[in-house]
Short mmCIF file of C-alpha atoms in Angstrom, two decimals:
data_model
loop_
_atom_site.label_atom_id
_atom_site.label_comp_id
_atom_site.label_asym_id
_atom_site.label_seq_id
_atom_site.Cartn_x
_atom_site.Cartn_y
_atom_site.Cartn_z
CA MET F 28 28.62 -2.31 3.88
CA ALA F 29 27.33 -5.86 4.32
CA ASP F 30 29.54 -8.60 2.86
CA MET F 31 28.52 -8.73 -0.80
CA ASN F 32 29.49 -12.43 -0.95
CA GLN F 33 26.70 -13.30 1.46
CA THR F 34 23.46 -14.91 0.49
CA PHE F 35 20.21 -15.16 2.40
CA LEU F 36 17.14 -17.35 2.25
CA GLY F 37 14.19 -15.27 1.13
CA VAL F 38 10.50 -15.93 0.46
CA GLY F 39 9.25 -15.66 -3.10
CA TYR F 40 8.85 -17.70 -6.27
CA THR F 41 11.21 -19.56 -8.56
CA ARG F 42 8.89 -20.17 -11.54
CA ASP F 43 6.97 -17.73 -13.71
CA ARG F 44 3.31 -17.52 -12.60
CA ALA F 45 4.02 -19.91 -9.74
CA GLY F 46 1.23 -18.57 -7.52
CA LEU F 47 0.73 -19.55 -3.89
CA PRO F 48 2.15 -21.07 -1.78
CA LEU F 49 5.46 -19.26 -2.06
CA GLU F 50 8.86 -20.91 -1.77
CA ALA F 51 12.16 -20.45 0.00
CA VAL F 52 14.59 -18.76 -2.40
CA ARG F 53 18.34 -18.34 -1.85
CA VAL F 54 19.61 -15.04 -3.28
CA PRO F 55 22.73 -12.90 -2.84
CA VAL F 56 22.73 -9.86 -0.63
CA PRO F 57 22.09 -7.05 -3.14
CA ARG F 58 24.58 -4.34 -3.90
CA PRO F 59 23.07 -0.82 -3.78
CA ALA F 60 23.21 1.26 -6.96
CA ALA F 61 24.47 4.84 -6.79
CA ASP F 62 21.15 6.24 -5.54
CA GLU F 63 20.03 3.27 -3.42
CA VAL F 64 20.16 2.32 0.25
CA LEU F 65 20.93 -1.20 1.45
CA ILE F 66 18.73 -2.11 4.40
CA ARG F 67 19.04 -4.90 6.92
CA VAL F 68 15.36 -5.72 7.29
CA ALA F 69 13.68 -5.84 10.69
CA ALA F 70 10.03 -5.95 9.62
CA SER F 71 7.76 -5.89 6.60
CA SER F 72 4.06 -6.28 5.81
CA LEU F 73 1.79 -8.00 3.31
CA ASN F 74 0.15 -6.34 0.30
CA PRO F 75 -2.11 -7.73 -2.46
CA LEU F 76 0.59 -6.78 -4.96
CA GLU F 77 2.75 -9.64 -3.72
CA TYR F 78 0.29 -12.44 -4.40
CA LYS F 79 -0.50 -10.83 -7.77
CA LEU F 80 3.18 -10.91 -8.66
CA ALA F 81 3.40 -14.56 -7.67
CA ASP F 82 0.25 -15.36 -9.69
CA LEU F 83 1.11 -13.37 -12.80
CA ASN F 84 4.68 -12.03 -12.62
CA PHE F 85 3.23 -9.12 -14.56
CA MET F 86 6.36 -7.04 -14.08
CA GLY F 87 8.19 -9.44 -16.39
CA ARG F 88 10.84 -10.39 -13.83
CA THR F 89 13.00 -13.45 -14.42
CA PRO F 90 12.58 -15.70 -11.36
CA PRO F 91 13.77 -16.32 -8.74
CA VAL F 92 12.10 -13.31 -7.13
CA VAL F 93 12.04 -12.50 -3.42
CA LEU F 94 8.95 -10.60 -2.29
CA GLY F 95 8.33 -8.19 0.59
CA PHE F 96 8.52 -4.60 -0.63
CA ASP F 97 7.49 -2.76 2.54
CA LEU F 98 10.64 -2.36 4.60
CA ALA F 99 11.71 -1.15 8.01
CA GLY F 100 15.17 -1.76 9.31
CA VAL F 101 18.71 -0.42 9.65
CA VAL F 102 20.92 1.04 6.93
CA ALA F 103 23.67 -1.46 6.10
CA GLY F 104 25.19 0.25 3.08
CA LEU F 105 24.90 3.31 0.84
CA GLY F 106 25.24 3.97 -2.86
CA ARG F 107 27.93 6.47 -3.76
CA ASP F 108 25.47 9.30 -4.48
CA VAL F 109 23.31 8.91 -1.38
CA GLU F 110 23.35 11.89 0.97
CA GLY F 111 21.71 12.59 4.29
CA MET F 112 21.91 9.01 5.61
CA ALA F 113 24.48 6.93 7.42
CA VAL F 114 25.07 3.26 8.12
CA GLY F 115 23.17 2.37 11.30
CA ASP F 116 20.25 4.76 10.72
CA GLU F 117 16.81 3.28 11.41
CA VAL F 118 14.64 3.69 8.33
CA ALA F 119 11.36 2.86 6.63
CA ALA F 120 11.38 2.31 2.88
CA MET F 121 9.64 1.00 -0.21
CA ALA F 122 11.70 -1.33 -2.38
CA GLY F 123 11.47 -1.14 -6.16
CA LEU F 124 9.73 -3.99 -7.96
CA ASN F 125 12.69 -4.30 -10.33
CA GLY F 126 14.65 -5.80 -7.43
CA ASP F 127 14.03 -8.24 -4.61
CA GLY F 128 12.07 -7.58 -1.46
CA GLY F 129 13.06 -8.30 2.11
CA TRP F 130 11.18 -11.36 3.36
CA ALA F 131 13.40 -14.02 4.93
CA ALA F 132 12.43 -17.66 5.34
CA THR F 133 14.08 -17.88 8.73
CA GLY F 134 11.16 -17.42 11.11
CA GLY F 135 12.27 -14.08 12.51
CA ASP F 136 15.89 -15.05 13.06
CA GLY F 137 17.17 -12.33 10.73
CA GLY F 138 19.56 -12.40 7.83
CA SER F 139 17.59 -10.47 5.21
CA TYR F 140 18.66 -7.48 3.10
CA ALA F 141 16.95 -5.37 0.43
CA VAL F 142 17.73 -2.18 -1.45
CA ALA F 143 15.41 0.79 -1.84
CA PRO F 144 15.71 4.04 -3.80
CA ARG F 145 16.90 6.95 -1.66
CA PHE F 146 13.76 8.95 -2.44
CA LEU F 147 11.62 6.12 -1.03
CA THR F 148 13.71 5.80 2.13
CA VAL F 149 13.18 7.92 5.25
CA ARG F 150 14.42 7.89 8.81
CA LYS F 151 12.13 6.07 11.21
CA PRO F 152 11.19 8.19 14.24
CA PRO F 153 12.04 6.55 17.59
CA SER F 154 8.38 6.67 18.63
CA VAL F 155 7.30 4.53 15.66
CA SER F 156 8.07 0.82 15.97
CA PHE F 157 9.74 -1.12 13.18
CA ARG F 158 6.53 -3.13 12.83
CA ASP F 159 4.30 -0.09 12.40
CA ALA F 160 6.79 1.67 10.12
CA ALA F 161 6.84 -1.41 7.89
CA ALA F 162 3.03 -1.46 7.70
CA LEU F 163 2.90 1.99 6.11
CA PRO F 164 4.87 2.50 2.86
CA MET F 165 2.88 0.90 0.04
CA CYS F 166 -0.61 1.46 1.47
CA PHE F 167 0.19 4.95 2.72
CA LEU F 168 1.65 6.04 -0.62
CA SER F 169 -1.39 4.62 -2.41
CA ALA F 170 -3.75 6.71 -0.26
CA PHE F 171 -1.43 9.71 -0.40
CA ALA F 172 -1.24 9.69 -4.20
CA GLY F 173 -5.02 9.61 -4.39
CA LEU F 174 -5.90 12.16 -1.73
CA TYR F 175 -3.03 14.61 -1.20
CA GLY F 176 -3.80 17.80 -3.08
CA ALA F 177 -7.22 16.44 -4.08
CA VAL F 178 -9.09 16.76 -0.77
CA GLN F 179 -10.08 20.34 -0.07
CA ALA F 180 -10.70 21.52 3.49
CA GLY F 181 -14.33 20.93 4.41
CA ALA F 182 -14.94 18.50 1.51
CA THR F 183 -17.24 15.49 1.69
CA VAL F 184 -15.25 12.34 0.89
CA TYR F 185 -16.35 8.73 0.40
CA VAL F 186 -13.80 5.94 0.96
CA PRO F 187 -15.35 2.49 0.44
CA GLY F 188 -13.64 -0.37 2.21
CA GLY F 189 -12.51 1.63 5.23
CA GLY F 190 -11.37 -1.51 7.04
CA GLY F 191 -8.85 -2.49 4.36
CA GLY F 192 -5.12 -1.91 4.22
CA VAL F 193 -5.34 1.19 2.02
CA GLY F 194 -8.87 2.12 3.04
CA HIS F 195 -8.33 2.60 6.78
CA LEU F 196 -5.27 4.79 6.12
CA ALA F 197 -7.20 6.80 3.51
CA VAL F 198 -10.01 7.43 5.98
CA GLN F 199 -7.54 8.65 8.61
CA MET F 200 -5.72 10.79 6.07
CA ALA F 201 -8.89 12.50 4.86
CA ALA F 202 -10.44 12.97 8.30
CA ARG F 203 -7.42 13.81 10.44
CA ALA F 204 -4.63 15.12 8.21
CA LEU F 205 -6.35 16.76 5.23
CA ASP F 206 -9.28 18.39 7.06
CA ALA F 207 -12.17 16.89 5.12
CA GLY F 208 -15.47 18.11 6.52
CA THR F 209 -17.31 14.78 6.29
CA VAL F 210 -15.80 11.35 5.67
CA ILE F 211 -18.08 8.48 4.70
CA SER F 212 -17.00 4.85 4.47
CA SER F 213 -18.41 1.36 4.15
CA GLY F 214 -17.65 -2.25 4.99
CA GLY F 215 -19.15 -5.70 4.85
CA ARG F 216 -18.29 -7.03 8.31
CA PRO F 217 -18.82 -5.61 11.83
CA GLN F 218 -15.04 -5.54 12.36
CA SER F 219 -14.30 -3.58 9.20
CA ILE F 220 -17.15 -1.17 9.91
CA THR F 221 -15.75 -0.63 13.41
CA LEU F 222 -12.23 -0.01 12.08
CA ALA F 223 -13.50 2.52 9.54
CA ARG F 224 -15.34 4.34 12.31
CA GLN F 225 -12.30 4.23 14.62
CA SER F 226 -10.20 5.61 11.75
CA GLY F 227 -12.29 8.77 11.73
CA ALA F 228 -15.20 8.13 9.36
CA HIS F 229 -18.27 10.12 10.42
CA PHE F 230 -20.70 7.72 8.73
CA VAL F 231 -20.06 4.05 7.92
CA PHE F 232 -22.54 1.92 5.99
CA ASP F 233 -22.86 -1.83 5.49
CA TYR F 234 -22.62 -2.44 1.76
CA ARG F 235 -24.31 -5.84 2.17
CA ARG F 236 -27.58 -4.37 3.38
CA ASP F 237 -27.58 -0.58 2.95
CA ASP F 238 -28.42 1.35 -0.20
CA ILE F 239 -25.29 3.47 0.10
CA ALA F 240 -26.06 5.74 -2.86
CA ALA F 241 -29.45 6.55 -1.33
CA GLU F 242 -27.92 7.09 2.13
CA ILE F 243 -25.28 9.43 0.70
CA ALA F 244 -27.92 11.31 -1.30
CA GLU F 245 -29.86 11.87 1.90
CA LEU F 246 -26.77 12.94 3.86
CA THR F 247 -25.75 15.43 1.16
CA HIS F 248 -29.27 16.66 0.40
CA GLY F 249 -29.11 15.10 -3.05
CA ARG F 250 -25.80 16.71 -3.99
CA GLY F 251 -23.42 13.76 -3.70
CA VAL F 252 -19.85 13.67 -2.41
CA ASP F 253 -17.04 15.91 -3.61
CA LEU F 254 -14.60 13.05 -3.97
CA VAL F 255 -14.60 9.24 -4.00
CA PHE F 256 -11.38 7.32 -3.43
CA ASP F 257 -12.02 3.68 -4.41
CA ALA F 258 -9.22 1.21 -3.70
CA THR F 259 -11.43 -1.90 -3.66
CA TYR F 260 -10.35 -3.39 -7.03
CA ASN F 261 -13.96 -4.50 -7.45
CA GLU F 262 -16.08 -3.75 -10.53
CA GLN F 263 -19.35 -3.87 -8.60
CA SER F 264 -17.97 -1.35 -6.12
CA PHE F 265 -16.72 0.89 -8.93
CA ALA F 266 -20.18 1.16 -10.48
CA ALA F 267 -21.81 1.76 -7.10
CA THR F 268 -19.36 4.41 -5.89
CA ALA F 269 -19.47 6.30 -9.20
CA LYS F 270 -23.15 6.95 -8.51
CA THR F 271 -22.32 8.83 -5.31
CA VAL F 272 -20.16 11.58 -6.89
CA ARG F 273 -21.62 15.06 -7.15
CA ARG F 274 -21.86 16.91 -10.45
CA GLY F 275 -18.36 18.16 -11.23
CA GLY F 276 -16.80 16.04 -8.49
CA SER F 277 -13.88 13.60 -8.62
CA TRP F 278 -13.88 9.79 -8.76
CA ILE F 279 -10.37 8.55 -7.99
CA VAL F 280 -9.52 4.87 -8.36
CA LEU F 281 -6.41 2.97 -7.32
CA GLY F 282 -4.95 0.73 -10.00
CA VAL F 283 -5.86 0.15 -13.61
CA GLY F 284 -9.53 0.82 -12.88
CA PRO F 285 -12.91 -0.13 -14.33
CA GLY F 286 -13.14 -2.98 -16.80
CA ARG F 287 -9.60 -4.21 -16.08
CA THR F 288 -9.68 -5.49 -12.52
CA THR F 289 -8.24 -8.95 -13.33
CA ARG F 290 -5.31 -7.98 -15.65
CA LEU F 291 -6.27 -11.04 -17.73
CA ALA F 292 -9.37 -9.74 -19.48
CA GLU F 293 -11.02 -6.42 -20.21
CA THR F 294 -14.77 -6.19 -19.62
CA HIS F 295 -17.38 -3.54 -20.27
CA SER F 296 -17.84 -1.10 -17.38
CA PRO F 297 -20.59 1.49 -16.95
CA VAL F 298 -18.38 3.76 -14.82
CA ASP F 299 -17.28 6.23 -17.48
CA ALA F 300 -20.85 6.72 -18.66
CA ILE F 301 -22.03 7.31 -15.09
CA LEU F 302 -19.29 9.87 -14.49
CA ALA F 303 -19.84 11.58 -17.84
CA GLY F 304 -23.49 12.06 -16.96
CA ARG F 305 -22.37 13.93 -13.85
CA GLY F 306 -19.55 15.87 -15.45
CA ALA F 307 -17.26 14.23 -12.91
CA ARG F 308 -13.53 13.61 -13.27
CA HIS F 309 -12.18 10.05 -13.55
CA VAL F 310 -8.65 9.87 -12.10
CA ASN F 311 -6.51 6.71 -12.02
CA VAL F 312 -3.76 6.42 -9.44
CA ASN F 313 -1.33 3.70 -10.56
CA LEU F 314 1.84 3.46 -8.53
CA LEU F 315 3.38 0.47 -10.28
CA ARG F 316 5.59 2.61 -12.52
CA TYR F 317 6.93 4.48 -9.50
CA PHE F 318 8.11 1.24 -7.92
CA SER F 319 9.13 -0.65 -11.06
CA GLU F 320 10.87 2.09 -13.05
CA PRO F 321 12.30 4.53 -10.49
CA ALA F 322 14.97 5.69 -12.93
CA MET F 323 12.24 6.95 -15.28
CA LEU F 324 10.71 9.35 -12.76
CA ASP F 325 11.37 13.05 -13.00
CA GLY F 326 12.37 15.22 -10.07
CA GLU F 327 8.82 16.32 -9.38
CA ALA F 328 7.54 12.73 -9.11
CA ARG F 329 10.44 11.71 -6.89
CA GLY F 330 9.87 14.73 -4.69
CA PHE F 331 6.17 13.93 -4.37
CA LEU F 332 6.84 10.37 -3.25
CA GLN F 333 9.62 11.48 -0.91
CA ARG F 334 7.14 13.94 0.59
CA GLY F 335 4.72 11.06 1.04
CA MET F 336 7.27 8.95 2.89
CA ASP F 337 8.23 11.91 5.09
CA LEU F 338 4.58 12.57 5.95
CA ALA F 339 3.95 8.89 6.67
CA MET F 340 6.45 9.07 9.51
CA GLU F 341 5.41 12.57 10.62
CA TRP F 342 1.70 11.80 10.71
CA ALA F 343 2.30 8.45 12.44
CA THR F 344 4.33 10.25 15.10
CA LYS F 345 1.47 12.71 15.62
CA GLY F 346 -1.13 9.95 15.70
CA LEU F 347 -2.90 11.28 12.61
CA VAL F 348 -2.38 8.27 10.31
CA VAL F 349 -1.48 5.10 12.21
CA PRO F 350 -1.64 1.59 10.72
CA HIS F 351 -4.00 -0.90 12.32
CA VAL F 352 -2.02 -4.15 12.52
CA SER F 353 -4.54 -6.94 13.04
CA GLN F 354 -2.02 -9.76 12.80
CA THR F 355 1.74 -10.12 13.16
CA VAL F 356 3.39 -13.21 11.70
CA ASP F 357 6.89 -14.65 11.66
CA SER F 358 8.79 -14.48 8.39
CA THR F 359 8.29 -18.03 7.17
CA VAL F 360 7.08 -19.44 3.86
CA GLU F 361 4.05 -20.97 5.54
CA ALA F 362 2.94 -17.91 7.54
CA ILE F 363 3.43 -15.45 4.68
CA SER F 364 1.65 -17.73 2.18
CA ALA F 365 -1.29 -18.09 4.56
CA GLY F 366 -1.49 -14.34 5.06
CA LEU F 367 -1.40 -13.63 1.33
CA ARG F 368 -4.06 -16.28 0.74
CA SER F 369 -6.26 -14.47 3.26
CA LEU F 370 -5.80 -11.21 1.35
CA LYS F 371 -6.49 -12.92 -1.96
CA GLU F 372 -9.72 -14.57 -0.78
CA GLY F 373 -10.97 -11.29 0.71
CA GLY F 374 -12.80 -10.61 3.93
CA GLY F 375 -10.23 -12.24 6.19
CA ALA F 376 -7.68 -9.52 6.85
CA LEU F 377 -8.44 -6.31 8.71
CA GLY F 378 -6.09 -3.37 8.26
CA LYS F 379 -2.57 -4.70 7.83
CA ILE F 380 -0.71 -7.97 8.42
CA ALA F 381 2.85 -7.33 9.62
CA VAL F 382 5.85 -9.62 9.22
CA ILE F 383 8.69 -9.78 11.74
CA VAL F 384 11.78 -10.55 9.66
CA ASP F 385 14.44 -10.08 12.35
CA ARG F 386 13.07 -10.50 15.84
CA ASP F 387 16.11 -9.12 17.66
CA LEU F 388 16.46 -6.11 15.39
CA ALA F 389 12.72 -5.32 15.56
CA ALA F 390 12.88 -5.45 19.33
CA GLY F 391 15.89 -3.14 19.41
CA THR F 392 18.18 -5.74 20.96
#
């Protein structure tokens, strides 16, 4: 067990709704609860959730808060009820939002710890690097919760934004792991279109110039797609993708969904009317409660997410779902703030941005 009297310098915010840029925050090394794993962090990655927390603190945390919820590293301590793991194991994990994350403001020189629930912690295979393992948890689980059990073999699936952090993993998952028959995607830049195609999409359209609904209608002989998985957080995209679903199909959205994309105001959205006219299902996948209130989850929910973490490592090992890391940054306030600003402004980041928290540990030295 790490010395519980230690502190480390993390990256986060010290004031409610502080926004970007982030700050250096000194916090104690956390003590794992009975069902938690303490992890010495080697690497992490950036997610839109982190800048949204800094902007809004919508989880109601009392600052200071350290961010960085995707984790890969080495087990440093175990709660009393944790089984099947030992100190020194190499793991990937997803920290709960009711605790601190694992970013350190030390430029890759180490010294960062975070705790994660046991059911969101899995052994990292030797063939998967700490960097790649840390690029998977949040985005993989988001795609997994939307697609696993929903994609039938041979189905036609549309994933807009196939060059994004969630989108490129969702395309791979549908095309390579879940045996979809046809996977369609879209992007607004040549690089994102290329990544969606490299991820396994059979058809990729440019949403800036193509009439995607018309293209999909032609591809499907007027039928539409069996399933849409929309993780774009964009109202214009929601309305457009809803028009591509077949009669009786499924429109699955990540997050709070149509009309509530800003969390600050609710607006009218035509999506439900479009789907109702097609007799299509509207399904929201919202993972915040999984990460923020892990104690409230029942055994089935915990088992589902544990299965997702297990498959993230298994499919990465097999080359079925592999994160595209377009940029790797040192764990500093400046580099992380710049990366999050790129995600917030849109169009700048391709795939995932990884963070090296402990250079020696990530390199296996």
